[in-house]
């Protein structure tokens, strides 16, 4: 049986990281609103329950409070920061505002680590652990049956325990805490005796069963984009149901990169997907004519995409009850209300509104997965590395990488320049170190000289960033030799570009895309 952990979200900015860490250990974990009902938790059958941090004091008027004692009857408890304070409060101890608040790095001294394994790891550090803290309240008096097993620099309780309950005042889930993983592991593996059985083969097996149960003998429709998520959804559905029940449509917006449509279509067909291409390049180009404003471009593309998708489904004359989407767990988490009252899911950027318009039920097999898990199961399913390792590509495609109005000529120029850059990264062996890289075509002309001739042509910008989630990013530090090589090739080989610049702006304040 799969070992499962429930994480109750009391509003910390880093709650998601707790779930990620457990998944990285190979243990299934799910986030719940802090006030999830006992029935729901019991149904989930957790092997342990983790109470997250949160910005409140247990004495605030609007603080997220709930009875915690009854949770310990369901499974062993582990509290983090606010989680430790609500445990103290609920079991009858005392929490109060500290005179000296503890923010940032702090050195904690352990007297009795949670488990033998943790003790062995801490021995190398002389039982002193650098941890990251962020709290204004402290545990002033322990509830009965609890003891302090680690103390902070300010001499406050940094870790406490009782029979079935353990808690830390610091954040083991953030990377600034040394041995943070070991603290979490001690709870998960040593105290709760979990098994690391959330592996790619077991995830695939679970998802295939779920899909079969949900879809039965009905037909499913799926819009493919060439990206990782929709490709993995297609592979999963096809494996679960067979190609006759799974109809994929790949729309050529004419805004894809060089040879992308034909290359990706071939990969999909070779893999055995039942996929139809819809060539709408001319339609997109004519609808986008004369539009320079980025948001108007996005809206136009969204509308034309939906119309094209609908039309191609009509042409195929299919009777599909289900529409599949590549929604991931971070999208779901983002939309879970802390108060647990309403759950609205972000709609997919390209097909927003489609399920309602087409009156279809949703299949979202990746809803519980993080991106790295999606890649791992894609590999397990035998999808080509070219698809799994691809940089993210925005729905509106090259339209937001041509600043200003879009024309066929500009698209061709940009495709050629982008292809040189991306091939250069692959030849250099650095493509996989970079989160996203591309060329954007600027609406700027400058004077140049080629041979004996004066030129007056466009400038383009190279953009390459490192990032872990696209929310923040830093520009990638290329060698001057690499930049020189790419710049020379672009200016020599691409007609219409006589100047190449490199973007050294992080996000924030910049965004990754230029539009
Ligand atoms: P920004 O430019 O906002 O991009 O820093 C963050 C990530 O989102 C992608 N992006 C989009 N993806 N539709 C999409 O599907 C869009 O309109 C869009 N705009 C930006 C961008 O490529 C990066 O990965």
Coordinates of C-alpha atoms and ligand atoms in Angstrom, one line a residue:
X1 CA 0.0 0.0 0.0
X2 CA 1.2 3.5 -0.8
X3 CA 2.5 5.5 2.2
X4 CA 0.5 8.8 2.3
X5 CA 1.0 11.9 4.3
X6 CA -1.4 14.8 4.8
X7 CA -0.1 18.3 5.1
X8 CA -2.4 20.8 6.6
X9 CA -1.9 24.3 5.2
X10 CA -2.0 27.1 7.8
X11 CA -0.9 29.7 5.2
X12 CA 2.9 29.6 5.1
X13 CA 4.5 30.8 1.9
X14 CA 6.5 27.6 1.8
X15 CA 3.9 24.9 2.5
X16 CA 4.2 23.6 -1.0
X17 CA 7.9 22.8 -0.3
X18 CA 6.9 20.3 2.4
X19 CA 4.9 18.4 -0.1
X20 CA 7.7 18.5 -2.6
X21 CA 10.3 17.3 -0.1
X22 CA 8.2 14.3 0.8
X23 CA 7.6 13.5 -2.9
X24 CA 11.4 13.8 -3.5
X25 CA 11.8 11.1 -0.8
X26 CA 9.5 8.9 -2.8
X27 CA 6.5 9.3 -0.4
X28 CA 3.1 10.5 -1.5
X29 CA 1.9 13.7 0.2
X30 CA -1.1 15.9 -0.3
X31 CA -2.0 19.4 0.9
X32 CA -5.3 20.0 2.6
X33 CA -6.8 23.3 3.9
X34 CA -6.1 23.6 7.7
X35 CA -9.8 23.1 8.6
X36 CA -10.3 19.9 6.5
X37 CA -12.9 17.7 8.2
X38 CA -11.8 14.7 10.3
X39 CA -13.9 12.5 8.0
X40 CA -12.0 13.6 4.9
X41 CA -8.7 13.1 6.6
X42 CA -9.7 9.6 7.9
X43 CA -10.7 8.7 4.4
X44 CA -7.3 9.7 3.1
X45 CA -5.7 7.2 5.6
X46 CA -2.5 9.2 6.2
X47 CA 0.5 7.5 7.8
X48 CA 1.4 10.9 9.3
X49 CA 0.0 14.4 9.4
X50 CA 2.1 17.5 9.1
X51 CA 0.9 21.0 10.3
X52 CA 2.6 23.7 8.2
X53 CA 3.8 27.1 9.3
X54 CA 1.7 30.3 8.9
X55 CA 2.0 34.0 9.4
X56 CA -0.4 34.3 12.3
X57 CA -0.2 34.1 16.1
X58 CA -2.5 31.6 17.7
X59 CA -3.9 34.5 19.7
X60 CA -4.8 36.7 16.6
X61 CA -8.5 37.3 16.1
X62 CA -8.5 35.8 12.6
X63 CA -5.8 33.1 13.1
X64 CA -6.4 29.7 11.5
X65 CA -7.4 27.6 14.5
X66 CA -8.6 24.1 14.7
X67 CA -8.7 21.2 17.3
X68 CA -5.4 19.4 16.9
X69 CA -5.6 16.8 19.6
X70 CA -8.1 14.7 17.6
X71 CA -5.7 14.7 14.6
X72 CA -3.3 12.7 16.7
X73 CA -5.9 10.0 17.0
X74 CA -5.8 9.6 13.2
X75 CA -2.0 9.5 12.7
X76 CA 1.3 10.7 14.3
X77 CA 1.6 14.5 14.1
X78 CA 4.5 16.8 13.1
X79 CA 4.3 20.6 13.5
X80 CA 6.4 23.2 11.8
X81 CA 6.7 26.8 13.2
X82 CA 3.0 27.9 13.6
X83 CA 2.3 24.1 13.5
X84 CA 4.4 23.7 16.7
X85 CA 2.5 26.6 18.3
X86 CA -0.9 25.4 17.5
X87 CA 0.0 22.0 18.9
X88 CA 1.2 23.6 22.1
X89 CA -1.9 25.7 22.3
X90 CA -4.3 22.8 21.6
X91 CA -2.6 20.4 24.0
X92 CA -2.9 22.9 26.8
X93 CA 0.6 24.6 26.8
X94 CA 1.3 28.3 26.5
X95 CA 2.4 30.4 23.5
X96 CA 3.4 34.1 23.8
X97 CA 5.0 36.9 21.9
X98 CA 8.8 36.7 22.2
X99 CA 10.8 39.7 23.4
X100 CA 13.5 38.8 21.0
X101 CA 12.0 37.5 17.7
X102 CA 13.8 35.0 15.7
X103 CA 14.0 35.7 12.0
X104 CA 16.6 34.2 9.6
X105 CA 19.5 31.9 10.5
X106 CA 19.7 30.5 14.0
X107 CA 21.8 27.8 15.6
X108 CA 19.8 25.2 17.3
X109 CA 21.3 22.8 19.9
X110 CA 19.8 19.3 20.2
X111 CA 19.7 17.4 23.4
X112 CA 17.7 14.4 22.2
X113 CA 17.2 14.2 18.4
X114 CA 13.9 12.6 17.2
X115 CA 15.5 9.4 16.1
X116 CA 18.7 7.4 16.0
X117 CA 19.2 8.2 12.3
X118 CA 18.9 11.9 13.0
X119 CA 21.2 11.7 16.0
X120 CA 23.9 10.0 13.8
X121 CA 23.6 12.8 11.2
X122 CA 23.7 15.5 13.8
X123 CA 26.8 14.0 15.4
X124 CA 28.9 15.3 12.5
X125 CA 27.7 18.8 13.5
X126 CA 28.2 18.3 17.2
X127 CA 24.4 18.4 17.6
X128 CA 24.4 22.0 16.5
X129 CA 22.2 22.7 13.4
X130 CA 22.0 25.9 11.4
X131 CA 18.3 26.4 10.7
X132 CA 16.0 29.0 9.2
X133 CA 13.4 30.6 11.5
X134 CA 10.7 33.1 11.0
X135 CA 8.5 33.6 14.1
X136 CA 7.5 36.2 16.6
X137 CA 5.8 33.9 19.1
X138 CA 7.5 31.3 21.2
X139 CA 6.4 28.2 23.2
X140 CA 6.4 29.5 26.8
X141 CA 5.0 26.5 28.7
X142 CA 4.9 23.0 27.4
X143 CA 1.7 20.9 27.5
X144 CA 1.7 17.9 29.8
X145 CA 3.6 14.9 28.4
X146 CA 5.8 17.1 26.2
X147 CA 9.5 17.7 26.5
X148 CA 12.0 20.1 24.9
X149 CA 14.6 18.3 22.8
X150 CA 16.3 21.2 21.0
X151 CA 16.9 24.9 22.0
X152 CA 17.4 28.0 19.9
X153 CA 20.1 30.7 20.3
X154 CA 17.5 32.8 22.2
X155 CA 17.1 29.8 24.5
X156 CA 13.6 29.1 23.4
X157 CA 12.2 25.6 22.6
X158 CA 13.2 24.7 19.0
X159 CA 12.0 21.2 19.0
X160 CA 9.5 19.4 21.2
X161 CA 8.0 15.9 21.4
X162 CA 5.6 13.6 23.2
X163 CA 4.4 10.1 22.4
X164 CA 2.7 10.7 19.1
X165 CA 3.6 14.3 18.4
X166 CA 6.8 15.9 17.3
X167 CA 7.3 19.6 16.3
X168 CA 10.0 22.1 15.3
X169 CA 10.0 25.9 15.6
X170 CA 12.2 26.2 12.5
X171 CA 11.5 25.4 8.8
X172 CA 13.1 22.0 7.8
X173 CA 11.6 22.3 4.3
X174 CA 13.7 25.2 3.1
X175 CA 17.2 24.7 1.7
X176 CA 18.7 27.3 4.1
X177 CA 18.2 24.8 6.9
X178 CA 21.2 22.4 7.2
X179 CA 20.0 18.8 7.4
X180 CA 16.4 19.9 7.0
X181 CA 15.7 16.8 4.9
X182 CA 17.0 14.6 7.7
X183 CA 14.6 16.2 10.2
X184 CA 11.7 15.5 7.9
X185 CA 13.0 12.0 7.1
X186 CA 13.2 11.2 10.8
X187 CA 9.5 11.8 11.1
X188 CA 8.4 10.2 7.8
X189 CA 10.6 7.1 7.9
X190 CA 11.9 6.5 11.5
X191 CA 8.8 7.6 13.5
X192 CA 6.0 6.9 11.0
X193 CA 7.7 3.9 9.3
X194 CA 6.7 5.0 5.8
X195 CA 7.9 3.2 2.7
X196 CA 9.4 5.1 -0.2
X197 CA 7.1 3.5 -2.8
X198 CA 5.9 6.6 -4.7
X199 CA 8.2 5.9 -7.7
X200 CA 7.6 6.5 -11.4
X201 CA 6.4 2.9 -12.1
X202 CA 3.9 3.0 -9.2
X203 CA 2.7 6.5 -10.2
X204 CA 2.1 5.3 -13.7
X205 CA 0.2 2.2 -12.4
X206 CA -2.0 4.3 -10.1
X207 CA -2.8 6.8 -12.9
X208 CA -3.6 4.1 -15.5
X209 CA -6.1 2.6 -13.1
X210 CA -7.7 5.9 -12.3
X211 CA -8.1 6.8 -16.0
X212 CA -9.7 3.5 -16.8
X213 CA -12.1 3.9 -13.9
X214 CA -13.1 7.4 -14.9
X215 CA -13.3 7.1 -18.6
X216 CA -14.5 3.5 -19.1
X217 CA -15.3 3.0 -22.8
X218 CA -16.0 6.7 -23.6
X219 CA -13.8 8.7 -25.9
X220 CA -11.4 11.4 -24.9
X221 CA -10.2 14.5 -26.7
X222 CA -6.9 16.2 -26.1
X223 CA -5.2 19.3 -27.5
X224 CA -1.5 18.6 -27.9
X225 CA 1.1 21.5 -27.7
X226 CA 4.4 19.7 -28.2
X227 CA 5.2 20.5 -24.5
X228 CA 5.9 18.0 -21.7
X229 CA 2.6 18.1 -19.9
X230 CA 0.1 17.5 -22.7
X231 CA 2.5 14.9 -24.3
X232 CA 2.6 12.9 -21.0
X233 CA -1.2 13.2 -20.7
X234 CA -1.5 11.8 -24.2
X235 CA 0.9 8.9 -23.5
X236 CA -0.9 8.0 -20.3
X237 CA -4.4 8.1 -21.8
X238 CA -3.2 6.1 -24.8
X239 CA -1.6 3.5 -22.6
X240 CA -4.7 3.2 -20.4
X241 CA -7.4 3.2 -23.1
X242 CA -5.7 2.5 -26.4
X243 CA -5.5 4.9 -29.4
X244 CA -9.1 4.3 -30.6
X245 CA -10.5 6.0 -27.6
X246 CA -8.0 8.9 -27.4
X247 CA -8.2 11.6 -30.1
X248 CA -5.4 14.2 -30.1
X249 CA -5.4 17.4 -32.0
X250 CA -2.2 19.4 -32.6
X251 CA -2.9 22.9 -34.0
X252 CA -0.3 24.5 -36.1
X253 CA -0.7 28.2 -35.3
X254 CA 2.1 29.1 -37.6
X255 CA 3.7 30.6 -34.4
X256 CA 5.9 27.6 -33.6
X257 CA 9.6 27.3 -34.0
X258 CA 11.6 26.1 -37.0
X259 CA 10.3 22.7 -38.2
X260 CA 8.6 22.3 -34.8
X261 CA 5.2 21.2 -36.1
X262 CA 6.5 18.5 -38.5
X263 CA 9.2 17.2 -36.1
X264 CA 6.8 16.9 -33.1
X265 CA 4.0 15.4 -35.3
X266 CA 6.5 12.7 -36.4
X267 CA 7.5 12.0 -32.8
X268 CA 3.9 11.7 -31.7
X269 CA 3.1 9.3 -34.6
X270 CA 6.2 7.3 -34.1
X271 CA 5.2 6.9 -30.4
X272 CA 1.8 5.6 -31.5
X273 CA -0.6 8.5 -30.6
X274 CA -3.8 8.9 -32.6
X275 CA -3.1 12.5 -33.6
X276 CA -4.5 14.8 -36.2
X277 CA -2.8 18.0 -37.3
X278 CA -4.8 21.2 -37.9
X279 CA -3.0 23.6 -40.2
X280 CA -4.3 27.1 -39.2
X281 CA -1.1 29.1 -39.9
X282 CA -2.7 31.4 -42.5
X283 CA -5.8 32.0 -40.3
X284 CA -3.7 33.0 -37.3
X285 CA -1.5 35.3 -39.5
X286 CA -4.5 37.1 -41.0
X287 CA -6.3 37.5 -37.7
X288 CA -3.1 38.9 -36.1
X289 CA -2.5 41.4 -39.0
X290 CA -2.0 44.9 -37.8
X291 CA -2.0 44.0 -34.0
X292 CA 1.0 45.2 -32.0
X293 CA -0.4 45.3 -28.4
X294 CA 0.8 42.1 -26.5
X295 CA -2.5 41.5 -24.7
X296 CA -4.6 41.9 -27.8
X297 CA -2.2 39.4 -29.5
X298 CA -2.8 37.0 -26.6
X299 CA -6.6 37.4 -26.7
X300 CA -6.8 37.0 -30.5
X301 CA -4.6 33.9 -30.4
X302 CA -6.7 32.4 -27.5
X303 CA -9.9 33.0 -29.5
X304 CA -8.6 31.7 -32.8
X305 CA -7.2 28.7 -31.1
X306 CA -10.5 27.7 -29.6
X307 CA -12.3 28.3 -32.9
X308 CA -9.8 26.1 -34.7
X309 CA -9.9 23.4 -32.1
X310 CA -13.7 23.3 -32.2
X311 CA -13.7 23.2 -36.0
X312 CA -11.2 20.4 -36.2
X313 CA -13.2 18.3 -33.7
X314 CA -16.3 18.9 -35.8
X315 CA -14.4 17.8 -38.9
X316 CA -13.4 14.6 -37.2
X317 CA -17.0 13.9 -36.4
X318 CA -16.2 12.5 -33.0
X319 CA -18.4 11.9 -30.1
X320 CA -16.1 12.6 -27.1
X321 CA -17.5 12.9 -23.7
X322 CA -14.2 13.8 -22.0
X323 CA -11.7 16.6 -22.6
X324 CA -8.2 15.9 -21.1
X325 CA -6.0 18.7 -19.7
X326 CA -2.4 18.8 -18.4
X327 CA -3.2 20.7 -15.1
X328 CA -0.4 20.2 -12.6
X329 CA -0.4 20.2 -8.8
X330 CA 1.1 23.7 -8.3
X331 CA -1.9 25.0 -10.4
X332 CA -4.3 23.2 -8.0
X333 CA -2.5 24.3 -4.9
X334 CA -2.5 27.9 -6.0
X335 CA -6.2 27.9 -6.2
X336 CA -6.9 26.1 -2.9
X337 CA -8.4 28.6 -0.5
X338 CA -6.7 28.7 2.9
X339 CA -10.1 28.7 4.5
X340 CA -11.0 25.6 2.5
X341 CA -14.2 27.0 1.3
X342 CA -13.8 27.4 -2.4
X343 CA -11.6 25.6 -4.8
X344 CA -11.4 27.0 -8.3
X345 CA -8.8 25.7 -10.7
X346 CA -6.9 27.9 -13.1
X347 CA -8.0 27.2 -16.6
X348 CA -5.4 26.2 -19.1
X349 CA -4.0 29.2 -21.0
X350 CA -4.8 27.8 -24.4
X351 CA -8.1 26.1 -23.9
X352 CA -9.7 28.3 -21.2
X353 CA -13.4 28.0 -21.4
X354 CA -13.3 25.0 -23.8
X355 CA -14.8 22.3 -21.4
X356 CA -17.9 24.5 -20.7
X357 CA -18.3 25.6 -24.3
X358 CA -18.1 22.1 -25.6
X359 CA -20.0 20.7 -22.7
X360 CA -17.4 18.0 -21.8
X361 CA -16.2 16.4 -18.6
X362 CA -12.6 16.9 -17.6
X363 CA -9.8 14.3 -17.3
X364 CA -6.8 15.7 -15.5
X365 CA -4.4 12.8 -14.8
X366 CA -1.5 15.1 -13.7
X367 CA -3.5 17.1 -11.1
X368 CA -1.6 15.6 -8.2
X369 CA 1.9 15.8 -9.7
X370 CA 4.8 18.2 -9.7
X371 CA 6.7 18.9 -12.9
X372 CA 9.7 16.7 -12.0
X373 CA 7.3 13.8 -11.4
X374 CA 5.6 14.5 -14.8
X375 CA 9.1 14.2 -16.5
X376 CA 9.9 11.0 -14.6
X377 CA 6.6 9.3 -15.6
X378 CA 7.1 10.6 -19.2
X379 CA 10.4 8.7 -19.2
X380 CA 8.8 5.7 -17.7
X381 CA 6.3 5.8 -20.5
X382 CA 9.1 5.9 -23.1
X383 CA 8.4 9.4 -24.5
X384 CA 11.4 10.8 -26.4
X385 CA 14.0 12.8 -24.5
X386 CA 13.5 15.7 -27.0
X387 CA 10.0 16.1 -25.7
X388 CA 10.6 15.6 -22.0
X389 CA 13.6 17.9 -21.8
X390 CA 12.2 20.8 -23.8
X391 CA 12.3 24.3 -22.5
X392 CA 8.8 25.8 -21.7
X393 CA 7.2 27.5 -24.7
X394 CA 4.4 30.0 -24.3
X395 CA 1.0 29.3 -25.7
X396 CA 1.1 32.4 -28.0
X397 CA 4.4 31.2 -29.3
X398 CA 6.6 33.4 -31.5
X399 CA 3.8 36.1 -31.5
X400 CA 5.1 37.4 -28.2
X401 CA 8.7 37.2 -29.3
X402 CA 8.2 39.5 -32.3
X403 CA 7.8 42.9 -30.7
X404 CA 5.2 44.8 -32.6
X405 CA 3.2 43.7 -35.6
X406 CA 3.6 40.1 -36.9
X407 CA 4.3 39.2 -40.5
X408 CA 5.3 36.1 -42.3
X409 CA 8.8 37.5 -43.1
X410 CA 9.5 38.4 -39.5
X411 CA 8.4 34.9 -38.4
X412 CA 10.9 33.4 -40.8
X413 CA 13.7 35.7 -39.8
X414 CA 13.0 34.9 -36.1
X415 CA 12.8 31.2 -36.7
X416 CA 16.2 31.1 -38.3
X417 CA 17.9 33.2 -35.6
X418 CA 16.3 31.2 -32.8
X419 CA 17.3 27.9 -34.4
X420 CA 21.0 29.0 -34.5
X421 CA 20.9 29.9 -30.8
X422 CA 19.1 26.7 -29.6
X423 CA 21.3 24.5 -31.8
X424 CA 24.3 26.3 -30.3
X425 CA 23.2 25.6 -26.8
X426 CA 22.8 21.9 -27.6
X427 CA 26.2 21.7 -29.3
X428 CA 27.8 23.3 -26.3
X429 CA 26.0 20.8 -24.0
X430 CA 24.3 23.5 -21.9
X431 CA 20.7 23.3 -23.1
X432 CA 19.6 21.2 -20.1
X433 CA 21.3 23.7 -17.6
X434 CA 19.0 26.5 -18.9
X435 CA 15.3 26.9 -17.9
X436 CA 14.4 28.7 -21.1
X437 CA 16.2 30.3 -24.0
X438 CA 15.1 32.0 -27.1
X439 CA 15.6 34.9 -29.5
X440 CA 13.2 37.9 -29.7
X441 CA 13.0 40.1 -32.7
X442 CA 13.1 43.8 -31.9
X443 CA 11.3 46.5 -33.7
X444 CA 14.5 48.5 -33.9
X445 CA 16.7 49.0 -37.0
X446 CA 20.3 50.0 -36.8
X447 CA 23.1 50.8 -39.2
X448 CA 25.7 48.1 -39.9
X449 CA 28.4 47.3 -42.4
X450 CA 28.8 44.0 -44.2
X451 CA 31.6 43.7 -46.7
X452 CA 31.8 47.1 -48.3
X453 CA 28.1 47.7 -47.9
X454 CA 26.2 49.7 -45.4
X455 CA 23.2 47.8 -44.0
X456 CA 20.1 49.0 -42.2
X457 CA 18.4 46.0 -40.6
X458 CA 16.7 44.7 -37.4
X459 CA 18.3 44.0 -34.0
X460 CA 17.5 40.8 -32.1
X461 CA 18.0 39.9 -28.5
X462 CA 19.2 36.6 -27.0
X463 CA 17.4 35.7 -23.8
X464 CA 18.4 32.7 -21.6
X465 CA 17.5 32.3 -17.9
X466 CA 18.0 29.9 -15.1
X467 CA 14.9 29.3 -12.9
X468 CA 13.2 26.6 -10.9
X469 CA 9.6 27.5 -11.7
X470 CA 9.5 30.5 -14.0
X471 CA 8.3 32.8 -11.2
X472 CA 11.7 34.3 -10.6
X473 CA 14.7 34.0 -12.9
X474 CA 18.3 35.0 -13.4
X475 CA 20.0 35.6 -16.7
X476 CA 22.4 32.8 -17.7
X477 CA 26.1 33.6 -17.6
X478 CA 27.5 32.5 -21.0
X479 CA 31.1 32.5 -21.9
X480 CA 32.1 35.5 -24.2
X481 CA 33.3 32.9 -26.8
X482 CA 29.8 31.3 -27.0
X483 CA 28.1 34.6 -27.4
X484 CA 30.5 35.6 -30.1
X485 CA 29.9 32.4 -32.0
X486 CA 26.1 32.8 -31.9
X487 CA 26.2 36.5 -32.8
X488 CA 28.5 35.8 -35.7
X489 CA 26.4 33.0 -37.1
X490 CA 23.1 35.0 -36.8
X491 CA 24.5 38.2 -38.4
X492 CA 26.2 36.1 -41.2
X493 CA 23.4 33.7 -41.9
X494 CA 20.1 35.4 -41.2
X495 CA 19.0 38.0 -43.7
X496 CA 17.4 41.0 -42.0
X497 CA 19.4 40.9 -38.7
X498 CA 22.6 42.9 -38.4
X499 CA 22.9 43.3 -34.7
X500 CA 22.6 40.9 -31.7
X501 CA 22.3 41.9 -28.1
X502 CA 22.2 39.9 -24.9
X503 CA 19.6 40.5 -22.2
X504 CA 21.1 40.8 -18.7
X505 CA 17.9 41.4 -16.8
X506 CA 16.7 39.1 -14.0
X507 CA 13.0 38.5 -13.1
X508 CA 12.0 40.6 -11.3
X509 CA 12.2 43.4 -12.5
X510 CA 12.0 42.0 -16.0
X511 CA 9.8 39.1 -17.2
X512 CA 11.2 36.1 -19.1
X513 CA 9.4 36.9 -22.3
X514 CA 9.7 40.4 -23.8
X515 CA 6.0 40.8 -24.3
Ligands
LIG1 P1 7.1 35.7 -18.0 O1 7.4 36.3 -19.3 O2 5.7 36.2 -17.4 O3 6.9 34.2 -18.3 O4 8.2 35.9 -17.0 C1 6.9 33.2 -17.3 C2 6.7 31.8 -18.0 O5 5.4 31.8 -18.6 C3 5.5 31.7 -20.0 N1 4.5 32.6 -20.6 C4 3.4 32.1 -21.1 N2 2.9 30.9 -21.3 N3 0.9 31.8 -22.3 C5 1.7 30.7 -21.9 O6 1.2 29.6 -22.0 C6 1.3 33.1 -22.2 O7 0.7 34.0 -22.6 C7 2.6 33.2 -21.6 N4 3.4 34.3 -21.3 C8 4.5 33.9 -20.7 C9 6.9 32.1 -20.4 O8 7.4 31.5 -21.6 C10 7.7 31.6 -19.1 O9 8.0 30.2 -19.2

